Amino acid sequence: AQKVTQAQTEISVVEKEDVTLDCVYETRDTTYYLFWYKQPPSGELVFLIRRNSFDEQNEISGRYSWNFQKSTSSFNFTITASQVVDSAVYFCALPPSGAGSYQLTFGKGTKLSVIP
Amino acid sequence: GAGVSQSPSNKVTEKGKDVELRCDPISGHTALYWYRQSLGQGLEFLIYFQGNSAPDKSGLPSDRFSAERTGGSVSTLTIQRTQQEDSAVYLCASSLRRVETQYFGPGTRLLVL
């Protein structure tokens, strides 16, 4: 069975601080994707990134960066110079795995509050 | 291109009434998913469509819930005889294929009084 663990339930930071959201996963697949989604107060789940397990290079997109470490089964997400608009719940997820599996396996989410 | 759309955005209904929630996926996406998110909770998978067929309906929480997808596009989730515990945000997602990136709609916030 697949599992995603986001140990940080809630994090508060002051604007302009850097913050890292942790994600640890379990899967029996040898190749797989990993995802991060953002859910702002409006409620919509916004896709942020998809990472293939083949590629362990860090990814950077503006103030966002992702550190994928297959050896420790972690896919951490860092926001640099946080802004109030970053306040949201962030979910890490694995895709469906195996026959009869259709849904994303989500972590429980980390609620990030950026204080002005 | 347009993203996933859902209607209505909000729905308030009385206990015992039936409701229909609609999802219009991204054009060309063959896979469509329904999830439910209760207040402060994680996402609960409800049902998946590949084309028009739903291979597995076991995620639906009760026989009051049903879903269909017509023409490989629009999907409707129907809840009969609504109960207060059905109050939640119902999220629809679509993807090109089963393991590809799922893109979510804005959700329908259902409140059963």
mmCIF file of N, CA, C and O in Angstrom, chain A residues 96 102, chain B residues 4 23 25-26 28-34 47-53 69 72-73 92-103:
data_model
loop_
_atom_site.group_PDB
_atom_site.id
_atom_site.type_symbol
_atom_site.label_atom_id
_atom_site.label_comp_id
_atom_site.label_asym_id
_atom_site.label_seq_id
_atom_site.Cartn_x
_atom_site.Cartn_y
_atom_site.Cartn_z
ATOM 1 N N PRO A 96 -1.945 6.948 -8.671
ATOM 2 C CA PRO A 96 -2.474 5.592 -8.544
ATOM 3 C C PRO A 96 -1.386 4.559 -8.844
ATOM 4 O O PRO A 96 -0.525 4.778 -9.690
ATOM 5 N N TYR A 102 -7.043 4.053 -8.480
ATOM 6 C CA TYR A 102 -7.371 5.165 -9.360
ATOM 7 C C TYR A 102 -7.080 6.530 -8.745
ATOM 8 O O TYR A 102 -6.932 7.507 -9.461
ATOM 9 N N VAL B 4 -10.840 22.565 -15.380
ATOM 10 C CA VAL B 4 -12.002 21.811 -14.940
ATOM 11 C C VAL B 4 -13.003 22.791 -14.336
ATOM 12 O O VAL B 4 -12.632 23.643 -13.524
ATOM 13 N N CYS B 23 -19.666 18.276 -13.231
ATOM 14 C CA CYS B 23 -18.238 18.477 -13.499
ATOM 15 C C CYS B 23 -18.001 18.443 -14.997
ATOM 16 O O CYS B 23 -18.424 17.498 -15.681
ATOM 17 N N PRO B 25 -14.850 18.301 -17.415
ATOM 18 C CA PRO B 25 -13.393 18.129 -17.347
ATOM 19 C C PRO B 25 -12.681 18.906 -18.450
ATOM 20 O O PRO B 25 -13.309 19.488 -19.341
ATOM 21 N N ILE B 26 -11.375 18.889 -18.391
ATOM 22 C CA ILE B 26 -10.558 19.492 -19.436
ATOM 23 C C ILE B 26 -10.760 18.686 -20.716
ATOM 24 O O ILE B 26 -10.761 17.443 -20.690
ATOM 25 N N GLY B 28 -10.402 16.545 -23.801
ATOM 26 C CA GLY B 28 -9.400 15.551 -24.159
ATOM 27 C C GLY B 28 -8.973 14.654 -23.022
ATOM 28 O O GLY B 28 -8.298 13.639 -23.237
ATOM 29 N N HIS B 29 -9.341 14.999 -21.820
ATOM 30 C CA HIS B 29 -8.995 14.158 -20.672
ATOM 31 C C HIS B 29 -9.980 12.994 -20.590
ATOM 32 O O HIS B 29 -11.176 13.188 -20.454
ATOM 33 N N THR B 30 -9.431 11.780 -20.617
ATOM 34 C CA THR B 30 -10.308 10.610 -20.590
ATOM 35 C C THR B 30 -10.631 10.167 -19.164
ATOM 36 O O THR B 30 -11.614 9.482 -18.937
ATOM 37 N N ALA B 31 -9.772 10.534 -18.235
ATOM 38 C CA ALA B 31 -9.966 10.102 -16.842
ATOM 39 C C ALA B 31 -10.609 11.219 -16.036
ATOM 40 O O ALA B 31 -10.211 12.385 -16.137
ATOM 41 N N LEU B 32 -11.599 10.869 -15.234
ATOM 42 C CA LEU B 32 -12.300 11.845 -14.410
ATOM 43 C C LEU B 32 -12.488 11.250 -13.030
ATOM 44 O O LEU B 32 -12.768 10.065 -12.869
ATOM 45 N N TYR B 33 -12.322 12.086 -12.001
ATOM 46 C CA TYR B 33 -12.344 11.640 -10.608
ATOM 47 C C TYR B 33 -13.249 12.550 -9.782
ATOM 48 O O TYR B 33 -13.286 13.750 -9.995
ATOM 49 N N TRP B 34 -13.905 11.956 -8.803
ATOM 50 C CA TRP B 34 -14.622 12.714 -7.788
ATOM 51 C C TRP B 34 -13.988 12.416 -6.427
ATOM 52 O O TRP B 34 -13.724 11.258 -6.089
ATOM 53 N N ILE B 47 -14.991 8.208 -6.732
ATOM 54 C CA ILE B 47 -15.204 7.398 -7.921
ATOM 55 C C ILE B 47 -14.320 7.888 -9.057
ATOM 56 O O ILE B 47 -13.916 9.054 -9.087
ATOM 57 N N TYR B 48 -14.027 6.981 -9.970
ATOM 58 C CA TYR B 48 -13.180 7.257 -11.129
ATOM 59 C C TYR B 48 -13.905 6.795 -12.393
ATOM 60 O O TYR B 48 -14.531 5.743 -12.397
ATOM 61 N N PHE B 49 -13.802 7.608 -13.436
ATOM 62 C CA PHE B 49 -14.325 7.240 -14.746
ATOM 63 C C PHE B 49 -13.179 7.182 -15.745
ATOM 64 O O PHE B 49 -12.367 8.094 -15.823
ATOM 65 N N GLN B 50 -13.158 6.114 -16.512
ATOM 66 C CA GLN B 50 -12.293 6.035 -17.685
ATOM 67 C C GLN B 50 -13.246 6.046 -18.879
ATOM 68 O O GLN B 50 -13.973 5.080 -19.088
ATOM 69 N N GLY B 51 -13.245 7.129 -19.646
ATOM 70 C CA GLY B 51 -14.280 7.281 -20.653
ATOM 71 C C GLY B 51 -15.627 7.402 -19.965
ATOM 72 O O GLY B 51 -15.785 8.189 -19.039
ATOM 73 N N ASN B 52 -16.570 6.605 -20.384
ATOM 74 C CA ASN B 52 -17.900 6.636 -19.791
ATOM 75 C C ASN B 52 -18.077 5.637 -18.659
ATOM 76 O O ASN B 52 -19.094 5.669 -17.957
ATOM 77 N N SER B 53 -17.142 4.746 -18.500
ATOM 78 C CA SER B 53 -17.353 3.665 -17.529
ATOM 79 C C SER B 53 -16.651 3.944 -16.209
ATOM 80 O O SER B 53 -15.591 4.571 -16.168
ATOM 81 N N ARG B 69 -21.258 9.507 -16.275
ATOM 82 C CA ARG B 69 -20.500 10.360 -17.192
ATOM 83 C C ARG B 69 -21.011 10.069 -18.591
ATOM 84 O O ARG B 69 -21.030 8.928 -19.023
ATOM 85 N N GLY B 72 -18.292 10.647 -22.560
ATOM 86 C CA GLY B 72 -16.881 10.738 -22.216
ATOM 87 C C GLY B 72 -16.463 12.102 -21.744
ATOM 88 O O GLY B 72 -15.265 12.406 -21.672
ATOM 89 N N SER B 73 -17.431 12.946 -21.376
ATOM 90 C CA SER B 73 -17.097 14.304 -20.981
ATOM 91 C C SER B 73 -17.712 14.641 -19.625
ATOM 92 O O SER B 73 -17.205 14.214 -18.600
ATOM 93 N N CYS B 92 -13.868 17.707 -8.223
ATOM 94 C CA CYS B 92 -13.743 16.900 -9.434
ATOM 95 C C CYS B 92 -12.354 17.153 -10.022
ATOM 96 O O CYS B 92 -11.825 18.278 -9.925
ATOM 97 N N ALA B 93 -11.771 16.138 -10.602
ATOM 98 C CA ALA B 93 -10.469 16.273 -11.250
ATOM 99 C C ALA B 93 -10.480 15.493 -12.555
ATOM 100 O O ALA B 93 -11.274 14.554 -12.722
ATOM 101 N N SER B 94 -9.613 15.880 -13.467
ATOM 102 C CA SER B 94 -9.474 15.110 -14.686
ATOM 103 C C SER B 94 -7.999 14.985 -15.046
ATOM 104 O O SER B 94 -7.168 15.787 -14.602
ATOM 105 N N SER B 95 -7.681 13.948 -15.820
ATOM 106 C CA SER B 95 -6.312 13.747 -16.278
ATOM 107 C C SER B 95 -6.349 13.067 -17.640
ATOM 108 O O SER B 95 -7.350 12.466 -18.035
ATOM 109 N N LEU B 96 -5.240 13.162 -18.354
ATOM 110 C CA LEU B 96 -5.168 12.541 -19.672
ATOM 111 C C LEU B 96 -5.384 11.035 -19.574
ATOM 112 O O LEU B 96 -6.105 10.445 -20.349
ATOM 113 N N ARG B 97 -4.695 10.461 -18.618
ATOM 114 C CA ARG B 97 -4.815 9.025 -18.358
ATOM 115 C C ARG B 97 -4.722 8.815 -16.860
ATOM 116 O O ARG B 97 -4.445 9.753 -16.114
ATOM 117 N N ARG B 98 -4.893 7.596 -16.411
ATOM 118 C CA ARG B 98 -5.026 7.288 -14.981
ATOM 119 C C ARG B 98 -3.855 7.786 -14.146
ATOM 120 O O ARG B 98 -4.048 8.326 -13.078
ATOM 121 N N VAL B 99 -2.619 7.629 -14.600
ATOM 122 C CA VAL B 99 -1.482 7.970 -13.744
ATOM 123 C C VAL B 99 -0.915 9.353 -14.046
ATOM 124 O O VAL B 99 0.084 9.760 -13.469
ATOM 125 N N GLU B 100 -1.555 10.062 -14.951
ATOM 126 C CA GLU B 100 -1.069 11.397 -15.281
ATOM 127 C C GLU B 100 -1.553 12.426 -14.250
ATOM 128 O O GLU B 100 -2.391 12.125 -13.385
ATOM 129 N N THR B 101 -1.060 13.622 -14.363
ATOM 130 C CA THR B 101 -1.396 14.691 -13.424
ATOM 131 C C THR B 101 -2.895 14.935 -13.397
ATOM 132 O O THR B 101 -3.522 15.091 -14.440
ATOM 133 N N GLN B 102 -3.447 14.980 -12.206
ATOM 134 C CA GLN B 102 -4.860 15.296 -12.033
ATOM 135 C C GLN B 102 -5.005 16.799 -11.801
ATOM 136 O O GLN B 102 -4.349 17.369 -10.933
ATOM 137 N N TYR B 103 -5.866 17.405 -12.579
ATOM 138 C CA TYR B 103 -6.169 18.826 -12.444
ATOM 139 C C TYR B 103 -7.559 18.956 -11.844
ATOM 140 O O TYR B 103 -8.507 18.340 -12.328
#
